[in-house]
mmCIF file of C-alpha atoms and ligand atoms in Angstrom:
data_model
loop_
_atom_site.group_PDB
_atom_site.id
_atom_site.type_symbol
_atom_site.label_atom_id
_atom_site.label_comp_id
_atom_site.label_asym_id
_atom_site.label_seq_id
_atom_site.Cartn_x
_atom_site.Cartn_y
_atom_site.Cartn_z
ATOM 1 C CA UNK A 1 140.117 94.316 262.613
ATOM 2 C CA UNK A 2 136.612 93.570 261.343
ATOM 3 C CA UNK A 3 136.317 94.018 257.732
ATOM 4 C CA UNK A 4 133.671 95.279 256.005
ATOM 5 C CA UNK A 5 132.620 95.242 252.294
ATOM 6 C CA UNK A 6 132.761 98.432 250.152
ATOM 7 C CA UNK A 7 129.975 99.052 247.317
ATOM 8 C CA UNK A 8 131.899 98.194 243.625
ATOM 9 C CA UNK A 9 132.091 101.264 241.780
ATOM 10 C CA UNK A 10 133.570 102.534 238.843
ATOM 11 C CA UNK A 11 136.497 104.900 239.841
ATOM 12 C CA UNK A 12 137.589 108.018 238.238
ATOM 13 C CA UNK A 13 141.442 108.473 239.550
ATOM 14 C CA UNK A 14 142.493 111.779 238.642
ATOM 15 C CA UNK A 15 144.344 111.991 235.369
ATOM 16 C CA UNK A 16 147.127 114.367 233.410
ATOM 17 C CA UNK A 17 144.595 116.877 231.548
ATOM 18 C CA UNK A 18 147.103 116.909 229.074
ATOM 19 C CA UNK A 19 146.358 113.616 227.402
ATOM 20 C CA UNK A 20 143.785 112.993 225.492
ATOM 21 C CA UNK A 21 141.966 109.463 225.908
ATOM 22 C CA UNK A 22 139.109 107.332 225.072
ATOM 23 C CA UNK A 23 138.208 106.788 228.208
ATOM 24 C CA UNK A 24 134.142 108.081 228.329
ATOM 25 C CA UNK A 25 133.047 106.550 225.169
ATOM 26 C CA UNK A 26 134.016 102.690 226.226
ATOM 27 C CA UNK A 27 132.656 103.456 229.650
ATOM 28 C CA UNK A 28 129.263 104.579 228.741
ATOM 29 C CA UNK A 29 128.864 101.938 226.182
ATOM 30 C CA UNK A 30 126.197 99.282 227.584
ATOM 31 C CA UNK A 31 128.286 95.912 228.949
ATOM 32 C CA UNK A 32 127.069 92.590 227.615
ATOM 33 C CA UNK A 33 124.556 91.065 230.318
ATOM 34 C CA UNK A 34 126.099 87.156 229.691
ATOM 35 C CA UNK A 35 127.032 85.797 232.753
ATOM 36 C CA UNK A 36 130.277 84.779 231.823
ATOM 37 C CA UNK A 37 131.094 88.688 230.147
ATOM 38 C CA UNK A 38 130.140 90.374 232.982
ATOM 39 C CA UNK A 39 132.557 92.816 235.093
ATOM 40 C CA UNK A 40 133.569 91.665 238.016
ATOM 41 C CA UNK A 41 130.492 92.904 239.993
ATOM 42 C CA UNK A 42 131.907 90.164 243.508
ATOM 43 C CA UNK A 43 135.060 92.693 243.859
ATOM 44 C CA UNK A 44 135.099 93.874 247.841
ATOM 45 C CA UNK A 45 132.205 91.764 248.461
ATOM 46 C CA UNK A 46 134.787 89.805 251.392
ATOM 47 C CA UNK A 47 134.852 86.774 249.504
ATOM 48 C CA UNK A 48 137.363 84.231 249.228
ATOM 49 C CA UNK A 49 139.022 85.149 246.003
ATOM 50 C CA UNK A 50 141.576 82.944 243.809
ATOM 51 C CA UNK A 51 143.173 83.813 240.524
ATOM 52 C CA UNK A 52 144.618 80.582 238.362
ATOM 53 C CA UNK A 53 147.528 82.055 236.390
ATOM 54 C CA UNK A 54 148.416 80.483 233.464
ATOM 55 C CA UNK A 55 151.221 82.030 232.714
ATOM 56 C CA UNK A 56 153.012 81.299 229.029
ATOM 57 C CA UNK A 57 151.543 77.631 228.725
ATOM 58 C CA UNK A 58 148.974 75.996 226.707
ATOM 59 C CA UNK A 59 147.867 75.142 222.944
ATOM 60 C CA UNK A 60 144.753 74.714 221.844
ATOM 61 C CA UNK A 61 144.262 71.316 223.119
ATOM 62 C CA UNK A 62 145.356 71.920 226.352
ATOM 63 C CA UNK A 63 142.847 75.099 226.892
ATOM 64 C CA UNK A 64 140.187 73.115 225.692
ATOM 65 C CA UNK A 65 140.723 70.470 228.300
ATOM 66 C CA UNK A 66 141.807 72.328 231.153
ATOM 67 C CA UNK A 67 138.358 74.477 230.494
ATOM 68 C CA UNK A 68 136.426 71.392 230.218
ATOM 69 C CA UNK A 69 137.884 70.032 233.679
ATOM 70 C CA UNK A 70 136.830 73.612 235.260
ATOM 71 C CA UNK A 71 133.956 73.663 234.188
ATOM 72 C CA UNK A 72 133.285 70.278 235.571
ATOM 73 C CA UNK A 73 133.644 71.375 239.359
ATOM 74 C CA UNK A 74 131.813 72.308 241.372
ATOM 75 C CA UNK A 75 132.251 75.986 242.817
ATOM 76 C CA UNK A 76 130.027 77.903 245.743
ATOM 77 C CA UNK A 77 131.002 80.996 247.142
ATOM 78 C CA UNK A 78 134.278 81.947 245.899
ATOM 79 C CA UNK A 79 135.459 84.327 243.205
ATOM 80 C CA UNK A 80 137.269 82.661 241.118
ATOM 81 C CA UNK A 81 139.837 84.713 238.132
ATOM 82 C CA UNK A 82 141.802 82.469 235.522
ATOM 83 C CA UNK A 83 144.305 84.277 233.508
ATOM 84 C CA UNK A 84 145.248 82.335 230.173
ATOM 85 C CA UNK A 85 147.742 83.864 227.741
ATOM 86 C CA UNK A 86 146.361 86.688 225.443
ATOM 87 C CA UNK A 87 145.834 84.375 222.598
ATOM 88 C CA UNK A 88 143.156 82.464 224.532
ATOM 89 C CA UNK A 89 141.609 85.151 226.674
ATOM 90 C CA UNK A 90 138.416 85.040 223.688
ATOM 91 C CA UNK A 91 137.876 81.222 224.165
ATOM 92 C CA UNK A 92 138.268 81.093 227.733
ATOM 93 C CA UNK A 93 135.921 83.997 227.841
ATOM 94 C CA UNK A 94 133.266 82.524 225.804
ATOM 95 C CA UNK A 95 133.485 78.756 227.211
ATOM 96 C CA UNK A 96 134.013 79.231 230.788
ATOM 97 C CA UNK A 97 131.029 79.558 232.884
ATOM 98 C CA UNK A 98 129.721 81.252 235.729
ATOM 99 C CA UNK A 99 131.147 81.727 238.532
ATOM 100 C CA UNK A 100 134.689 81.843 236.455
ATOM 101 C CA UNK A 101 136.097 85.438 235.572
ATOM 102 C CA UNK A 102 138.420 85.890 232.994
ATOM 103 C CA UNK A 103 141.639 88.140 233.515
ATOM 104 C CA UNK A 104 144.787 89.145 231.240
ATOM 105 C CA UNK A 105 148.391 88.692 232.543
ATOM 106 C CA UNK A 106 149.436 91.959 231.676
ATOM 107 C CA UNK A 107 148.631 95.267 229.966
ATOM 108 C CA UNK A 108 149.751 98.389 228.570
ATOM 109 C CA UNK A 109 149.769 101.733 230.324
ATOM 110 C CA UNK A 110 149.011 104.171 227.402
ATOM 111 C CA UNK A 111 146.109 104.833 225.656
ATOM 112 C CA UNK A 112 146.470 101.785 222.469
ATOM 113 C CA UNK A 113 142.694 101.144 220.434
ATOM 114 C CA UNK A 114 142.319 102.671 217.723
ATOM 115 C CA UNK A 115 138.686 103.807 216.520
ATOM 116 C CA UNK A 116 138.632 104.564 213.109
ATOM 117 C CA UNK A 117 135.989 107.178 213.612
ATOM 118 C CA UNK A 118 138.311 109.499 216.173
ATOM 119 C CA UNK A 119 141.675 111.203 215.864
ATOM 120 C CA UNK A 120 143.828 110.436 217.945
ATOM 121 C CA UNK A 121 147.534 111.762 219.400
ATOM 122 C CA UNK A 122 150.302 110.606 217.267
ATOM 123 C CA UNK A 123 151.356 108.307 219.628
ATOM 124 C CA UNK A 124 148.315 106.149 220.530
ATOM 125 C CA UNK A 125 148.573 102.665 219.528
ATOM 126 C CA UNK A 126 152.517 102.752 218.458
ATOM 127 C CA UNK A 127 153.369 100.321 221.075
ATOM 128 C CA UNK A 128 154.658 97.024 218.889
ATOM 129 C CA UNK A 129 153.760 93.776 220.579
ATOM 130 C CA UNK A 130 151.316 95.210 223.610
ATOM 131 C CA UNK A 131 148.007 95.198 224.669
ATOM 132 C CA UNK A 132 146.099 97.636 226.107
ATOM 133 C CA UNK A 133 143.429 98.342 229.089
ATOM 134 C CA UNK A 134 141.056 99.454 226.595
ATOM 135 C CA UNK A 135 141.470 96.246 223.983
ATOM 136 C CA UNK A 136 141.043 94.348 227.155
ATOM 137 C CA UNK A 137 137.766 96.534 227.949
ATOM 138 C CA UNK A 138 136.345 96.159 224.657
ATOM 139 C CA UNK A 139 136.822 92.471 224.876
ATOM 140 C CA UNK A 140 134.919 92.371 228.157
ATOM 141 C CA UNK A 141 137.706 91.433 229.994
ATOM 142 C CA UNK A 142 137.287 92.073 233.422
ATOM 143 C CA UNK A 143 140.043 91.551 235.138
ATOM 144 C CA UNK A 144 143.975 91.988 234.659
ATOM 145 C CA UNK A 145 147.057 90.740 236.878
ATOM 146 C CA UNK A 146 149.517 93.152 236.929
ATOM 147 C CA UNK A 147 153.320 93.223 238.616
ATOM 148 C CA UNK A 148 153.913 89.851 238.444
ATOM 149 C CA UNK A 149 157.475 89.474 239.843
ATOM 150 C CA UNK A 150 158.083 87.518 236.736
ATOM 151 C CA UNK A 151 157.026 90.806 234.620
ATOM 152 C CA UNK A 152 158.947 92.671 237.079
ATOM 153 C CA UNK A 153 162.065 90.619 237.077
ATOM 154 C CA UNK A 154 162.314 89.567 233.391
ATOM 155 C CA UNK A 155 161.092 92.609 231.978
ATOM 156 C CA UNK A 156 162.072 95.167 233.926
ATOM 157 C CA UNK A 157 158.926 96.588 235.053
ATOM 158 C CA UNK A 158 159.891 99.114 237.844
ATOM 159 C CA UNK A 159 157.361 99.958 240.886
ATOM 160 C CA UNK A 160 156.695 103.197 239.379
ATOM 161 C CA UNK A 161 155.422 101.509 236.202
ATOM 162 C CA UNK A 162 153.258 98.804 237.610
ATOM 163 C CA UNK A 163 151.855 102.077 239.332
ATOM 164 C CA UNK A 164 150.923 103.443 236.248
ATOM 165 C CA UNK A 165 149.756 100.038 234.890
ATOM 166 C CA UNK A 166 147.476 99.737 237.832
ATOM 167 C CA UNK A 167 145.964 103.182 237.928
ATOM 168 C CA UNK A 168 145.375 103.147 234.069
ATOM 169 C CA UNK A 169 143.599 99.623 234.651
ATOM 170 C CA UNK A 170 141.398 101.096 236.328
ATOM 171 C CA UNK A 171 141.007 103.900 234.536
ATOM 172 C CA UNK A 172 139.848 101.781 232.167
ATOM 173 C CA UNK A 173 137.005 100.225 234.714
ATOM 174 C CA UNK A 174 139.403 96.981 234.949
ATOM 175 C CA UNK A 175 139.869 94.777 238.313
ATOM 176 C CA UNK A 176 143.377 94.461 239.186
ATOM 177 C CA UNK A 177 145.272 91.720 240.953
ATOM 178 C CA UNK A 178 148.504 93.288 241.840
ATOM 179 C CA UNK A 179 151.282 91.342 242.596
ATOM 180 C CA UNK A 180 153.725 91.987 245.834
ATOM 181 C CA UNK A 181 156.938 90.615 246.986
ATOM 182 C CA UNK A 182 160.811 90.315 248.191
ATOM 183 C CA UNK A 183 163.207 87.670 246.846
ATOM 184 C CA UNK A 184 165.218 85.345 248.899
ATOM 185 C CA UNK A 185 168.399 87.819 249.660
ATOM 186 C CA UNK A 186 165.640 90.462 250.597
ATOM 187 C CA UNK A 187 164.095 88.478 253.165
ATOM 188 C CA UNK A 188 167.071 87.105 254.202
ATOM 189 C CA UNK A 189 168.286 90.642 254.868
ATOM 190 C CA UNK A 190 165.200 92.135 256.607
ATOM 191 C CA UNK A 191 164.108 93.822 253.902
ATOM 192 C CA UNK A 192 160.994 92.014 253.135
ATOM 193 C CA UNK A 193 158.345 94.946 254.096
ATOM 194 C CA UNK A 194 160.353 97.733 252.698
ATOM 195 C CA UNK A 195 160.541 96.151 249.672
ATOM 196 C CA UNK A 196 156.576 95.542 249.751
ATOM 197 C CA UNK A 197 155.757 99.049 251.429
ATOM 198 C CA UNK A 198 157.605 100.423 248.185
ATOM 199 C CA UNK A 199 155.264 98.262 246.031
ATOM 200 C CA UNK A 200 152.554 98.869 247.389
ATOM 201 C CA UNK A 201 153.285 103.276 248.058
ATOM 202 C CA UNK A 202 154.103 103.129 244.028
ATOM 203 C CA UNK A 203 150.649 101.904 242.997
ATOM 204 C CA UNK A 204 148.798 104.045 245.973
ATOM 205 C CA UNK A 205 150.436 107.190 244.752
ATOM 206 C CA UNK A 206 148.860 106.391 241.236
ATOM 207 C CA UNK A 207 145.462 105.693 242.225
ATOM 208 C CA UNK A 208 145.287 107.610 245.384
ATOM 209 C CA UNK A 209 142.116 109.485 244.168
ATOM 210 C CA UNK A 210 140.295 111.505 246.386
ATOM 211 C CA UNK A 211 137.485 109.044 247.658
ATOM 212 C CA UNK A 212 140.149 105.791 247.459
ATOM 213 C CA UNK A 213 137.497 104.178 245.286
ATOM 214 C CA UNK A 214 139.830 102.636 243.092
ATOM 215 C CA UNK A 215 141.024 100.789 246.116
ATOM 216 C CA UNK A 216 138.987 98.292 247.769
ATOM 217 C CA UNK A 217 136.155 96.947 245.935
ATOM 218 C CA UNK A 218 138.455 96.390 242.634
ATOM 219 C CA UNK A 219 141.950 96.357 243.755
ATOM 220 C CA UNK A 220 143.302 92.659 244.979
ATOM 221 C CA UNK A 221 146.699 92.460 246.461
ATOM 222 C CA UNK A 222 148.607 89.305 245.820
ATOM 223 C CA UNK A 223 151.612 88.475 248.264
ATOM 224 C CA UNK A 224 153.846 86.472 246.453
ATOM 225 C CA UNK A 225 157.411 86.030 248.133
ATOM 226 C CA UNK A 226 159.481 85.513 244.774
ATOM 227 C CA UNK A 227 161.347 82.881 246.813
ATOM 228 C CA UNK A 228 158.038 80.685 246.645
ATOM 229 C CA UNK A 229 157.199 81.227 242.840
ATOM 230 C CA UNK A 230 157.585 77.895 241.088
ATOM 231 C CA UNK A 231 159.713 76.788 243.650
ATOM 232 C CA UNK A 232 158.099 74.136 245.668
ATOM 233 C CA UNK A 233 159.137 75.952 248.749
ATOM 234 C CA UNK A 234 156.011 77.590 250.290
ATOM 235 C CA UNK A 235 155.932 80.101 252.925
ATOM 236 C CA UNK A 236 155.223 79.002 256.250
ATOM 237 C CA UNK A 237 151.587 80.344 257.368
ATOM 238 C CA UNK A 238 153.474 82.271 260.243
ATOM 239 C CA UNK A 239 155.145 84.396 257.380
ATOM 240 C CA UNK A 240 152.254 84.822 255.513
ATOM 241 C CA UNK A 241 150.334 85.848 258.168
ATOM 242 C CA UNK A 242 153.085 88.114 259.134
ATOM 243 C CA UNK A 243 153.161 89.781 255.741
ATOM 244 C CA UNK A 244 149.488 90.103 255.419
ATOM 245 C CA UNK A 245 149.097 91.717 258.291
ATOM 246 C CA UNK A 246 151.663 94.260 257.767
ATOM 247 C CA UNK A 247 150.346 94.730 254.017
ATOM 248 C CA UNK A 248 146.515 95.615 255.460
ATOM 249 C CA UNK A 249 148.428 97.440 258.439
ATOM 250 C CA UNK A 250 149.900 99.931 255.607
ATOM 251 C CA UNK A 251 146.542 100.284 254.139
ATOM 252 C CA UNK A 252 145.455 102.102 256.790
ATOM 253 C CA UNK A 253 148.247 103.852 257.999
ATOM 254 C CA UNK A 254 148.701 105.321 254.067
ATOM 255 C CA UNK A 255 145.414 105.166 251.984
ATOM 256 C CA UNK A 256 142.179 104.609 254.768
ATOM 257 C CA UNK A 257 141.089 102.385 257.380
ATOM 258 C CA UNK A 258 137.825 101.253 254.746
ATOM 259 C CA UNK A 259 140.420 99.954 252.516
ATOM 260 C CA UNK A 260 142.824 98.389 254.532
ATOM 261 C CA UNK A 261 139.239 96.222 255.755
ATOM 262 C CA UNK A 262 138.174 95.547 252.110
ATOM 263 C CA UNK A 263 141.110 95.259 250.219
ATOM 264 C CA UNK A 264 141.564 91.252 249.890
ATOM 265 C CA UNK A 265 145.174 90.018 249.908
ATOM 266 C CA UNK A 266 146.324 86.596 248.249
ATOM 267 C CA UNK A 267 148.868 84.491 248.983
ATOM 268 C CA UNK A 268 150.814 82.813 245.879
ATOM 269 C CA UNK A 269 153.954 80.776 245.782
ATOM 270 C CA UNK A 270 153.679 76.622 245.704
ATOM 271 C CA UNK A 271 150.360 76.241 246.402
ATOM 272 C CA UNK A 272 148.400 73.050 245.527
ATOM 273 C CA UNK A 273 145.960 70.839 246.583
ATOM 274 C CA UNK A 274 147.999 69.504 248.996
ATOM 275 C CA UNK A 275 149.273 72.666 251.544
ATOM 276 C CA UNK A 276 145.984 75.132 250.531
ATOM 277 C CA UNK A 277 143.602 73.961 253.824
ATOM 278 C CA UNK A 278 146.368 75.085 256.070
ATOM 279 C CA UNK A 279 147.185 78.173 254.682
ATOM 280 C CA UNK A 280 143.166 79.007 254.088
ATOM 281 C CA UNK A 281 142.611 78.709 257.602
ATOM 282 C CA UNK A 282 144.570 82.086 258.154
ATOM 283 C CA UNK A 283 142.639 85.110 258.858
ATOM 284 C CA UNK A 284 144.513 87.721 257.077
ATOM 285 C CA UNK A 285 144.885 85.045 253.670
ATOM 286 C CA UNK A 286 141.427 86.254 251.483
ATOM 287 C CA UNK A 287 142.924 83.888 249.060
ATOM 288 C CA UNK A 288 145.373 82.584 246.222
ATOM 289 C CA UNK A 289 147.052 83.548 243.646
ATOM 290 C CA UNK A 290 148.325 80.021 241.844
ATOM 291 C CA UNK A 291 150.602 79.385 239.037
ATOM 292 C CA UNK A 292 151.396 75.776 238.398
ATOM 293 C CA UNK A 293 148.657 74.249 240.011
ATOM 294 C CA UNK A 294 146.162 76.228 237.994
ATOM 295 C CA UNK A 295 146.870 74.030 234.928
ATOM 296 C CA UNK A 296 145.204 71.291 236.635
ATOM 297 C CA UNK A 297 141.564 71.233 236.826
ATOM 298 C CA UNK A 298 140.895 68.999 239.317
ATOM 299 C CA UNK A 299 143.247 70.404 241.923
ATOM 300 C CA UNK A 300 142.396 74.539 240.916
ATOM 301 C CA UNK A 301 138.906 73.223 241.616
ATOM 302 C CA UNK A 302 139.586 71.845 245.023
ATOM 303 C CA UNK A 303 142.052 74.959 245.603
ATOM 304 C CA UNK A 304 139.648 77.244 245.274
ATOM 305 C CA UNK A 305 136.844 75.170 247.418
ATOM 306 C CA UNK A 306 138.695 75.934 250.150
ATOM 307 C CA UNK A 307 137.165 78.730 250.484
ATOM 308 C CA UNK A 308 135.349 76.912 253.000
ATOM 309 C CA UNK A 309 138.143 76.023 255.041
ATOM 310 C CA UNK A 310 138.403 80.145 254.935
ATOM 311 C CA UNK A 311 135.572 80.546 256.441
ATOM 312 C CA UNK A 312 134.665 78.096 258.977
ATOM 313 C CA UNK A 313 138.770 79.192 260.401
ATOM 314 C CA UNK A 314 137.092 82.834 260.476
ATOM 315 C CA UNK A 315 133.452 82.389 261.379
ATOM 316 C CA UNK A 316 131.848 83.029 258.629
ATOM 317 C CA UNK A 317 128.858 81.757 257.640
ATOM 318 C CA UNK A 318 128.179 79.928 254.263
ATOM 319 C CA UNK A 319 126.121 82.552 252.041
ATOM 320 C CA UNK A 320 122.253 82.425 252.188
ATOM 321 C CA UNK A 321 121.252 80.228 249.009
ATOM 322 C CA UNK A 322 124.388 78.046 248.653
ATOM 323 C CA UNK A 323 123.559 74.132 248.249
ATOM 324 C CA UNK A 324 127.141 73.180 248.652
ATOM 325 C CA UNK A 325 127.916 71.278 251.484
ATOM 326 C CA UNK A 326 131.077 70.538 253.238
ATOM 327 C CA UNK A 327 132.643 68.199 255.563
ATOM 328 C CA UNK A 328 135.283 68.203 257.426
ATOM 329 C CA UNK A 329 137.817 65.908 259.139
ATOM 330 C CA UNK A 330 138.957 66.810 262.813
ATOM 331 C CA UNK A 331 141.751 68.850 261.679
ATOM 332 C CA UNK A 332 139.647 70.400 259.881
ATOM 333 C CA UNK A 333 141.127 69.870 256.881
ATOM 334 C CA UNK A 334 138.481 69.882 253.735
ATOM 335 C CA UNK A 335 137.147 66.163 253.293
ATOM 336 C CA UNK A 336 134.528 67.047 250.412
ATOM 337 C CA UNK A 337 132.672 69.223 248.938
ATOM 338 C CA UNK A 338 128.595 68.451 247.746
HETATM 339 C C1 PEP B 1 152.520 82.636 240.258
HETATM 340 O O1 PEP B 1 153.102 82.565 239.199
HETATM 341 O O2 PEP B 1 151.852 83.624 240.511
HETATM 342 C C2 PEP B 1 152.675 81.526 241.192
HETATM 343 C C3 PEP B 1 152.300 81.702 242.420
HETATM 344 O O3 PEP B 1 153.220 80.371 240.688
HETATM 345 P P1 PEP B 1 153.310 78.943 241.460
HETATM 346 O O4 PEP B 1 151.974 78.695 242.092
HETATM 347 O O5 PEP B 1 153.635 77.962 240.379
HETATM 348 O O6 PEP B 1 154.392 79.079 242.480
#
């Protein structure tokens, strides 16, 4: 299937006229031009794409380091999406630089800022302990990972709410990285893409606007067998491959063959410096999604250069402009990066 990039745009899912939000003042406010504030204008572009989560881990120390050790390396031609905890989303916002985007781990699904100079339904904001799309908008945030098995799993979170999540995301002009996948008795019992098709219809019968422009350009799927999460125990590239496949297959069998071709899908479970070449050279893999590693600057640097791996394995060509040169040893396995 050649794929094809899809212009970013801001999308306008349908909504329930009987709610009242916020929605059209935050979006017509003018967005901060900074470099490192800026919505996440790469989205659909076809790039290699990987998103360093950081789960619940760091202090202030830590973050300060771990930023300091991004920062350091050097990145060409890949979008790149950290997630630190809430607390530090401001810092990491403010001292990461270009090309780093920033993204939350989570948020809420109902309207939650309050602006003392509107009314407001009773309800709005009386949601102890969350955080909502539009805090996250009016922080610049642009990016958000939503139904993380671990959110899933340990909170609850049903398909039909991560549905919601998503579509009110991006409602809110947020990118989403939304996260797929079966545990270890589901594979094990052939229910791996049933599982994943009922992911994956829950969220496309939230956002399934008419022109599926809440799809493609912002929208990045992230298979991540629960199996593989933290575990050490990667999945072979034959499965991924497998899986993405399938996943982009559904695309355009259920929401259109434009976004089945732009929609990038990750791969996350166990990945690290050492097993990412192989599983970059896959066609179908437009990137990572990493937990563990991602708390290590160094290898999250080299993790997300293999982007080049990515796309010597698919024939494409390095991006007019970019001074980064790689080599490569006869395996083609990543030997440096300049
Ligand atoms: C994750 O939490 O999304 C993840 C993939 O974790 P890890 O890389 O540690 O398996």
């Amino acid at each position: 299937m050649t794929r094809v990039a899809t212009p970013t745009r801001v999308a306008t899912p349908a909504r329930d006229a009987t709610k009242r939000t916020t929605r059209c003042r935050w979006l017509t406010r003018p967005r901060d031009d900074d470099a490192r504030r800026r919505v996440a204008t790469n989205a659909g572009n076809g790039r290699f794409i990987v998103g360093g989560n950081w789960k619940c881990n760091g202090t202030r120390a830590s973050v300060k380091t771990l930023i300091e050790e991004l920062n350091a390396g050097e990145l060409r031609d890949v979008d790149v999406v950290v997630a630190p905890p809430f607390l530090f989303l401001d810092e990491a916002t403010e001292t990461l630089k270009a090309p780093y985007e920033v993204a939350a781990q989570n948020c809420w699904v109902e309207p939650g800022l309050v602006d003392p100079t509107h009314h407001y339904d009773s309800d709005t904001g009386a949601f102890t302990g969350e955080v909502s799309a539009e805090m996250l908008e009016d922080l610049r945030i642009p990016w958000v990972i939503l139904g993380h098995s671990e959110r899933r799993n340990l909170f609850n979170e049903s398909n039909e709410f991560v549905g919601k999540k998503v579509a009110h995301a991006r409602f809110h002009g947020l990118s989403v990285i939304v996260c797929v996948g079966e545990t270890l008795e589901e594979r094990e019992s052939g229910k791996t893409m049933d599982v994943i098709f009922a992911q994956l219809k829950a969220v496309a019968t939230e956002i399934d606007d008419k022109e599926h422009s809440s799809w493609g350009s912002q929208v990045v799927i992230a298979y991540e067998p629960i199996w593989a999460i933290g575990t050490g125990k990667v999945a072979t590239p034959e499965q991924v491959q497998d899986v993405h496949a399938k996943i982009r297959q559904w695309l355009a069998d259920n929401v259109s063959e434009e976004v089945a071709k732009a929609t990038r899908i990750q791969y996350g479970g166990s990945v690290n410096a050492g097993n990412c070449s192989e599983l970059a050279r896959l066609s179908d893999i437009d990137g990572f999604l990493v937990g563990g590693a991602s708390l290590k600057g160094d290898d999250f640097v080299k993790i997300c250069n293999t982007s080049a791996v990515h796309y010597k394995a698919i024939g494409r060509k390095p991006r007019s402009g970019s001074v980064v040169t790689y080599s490569f040893d006869e395996d083609g396995e990543l030997l440096e990066t300049k």
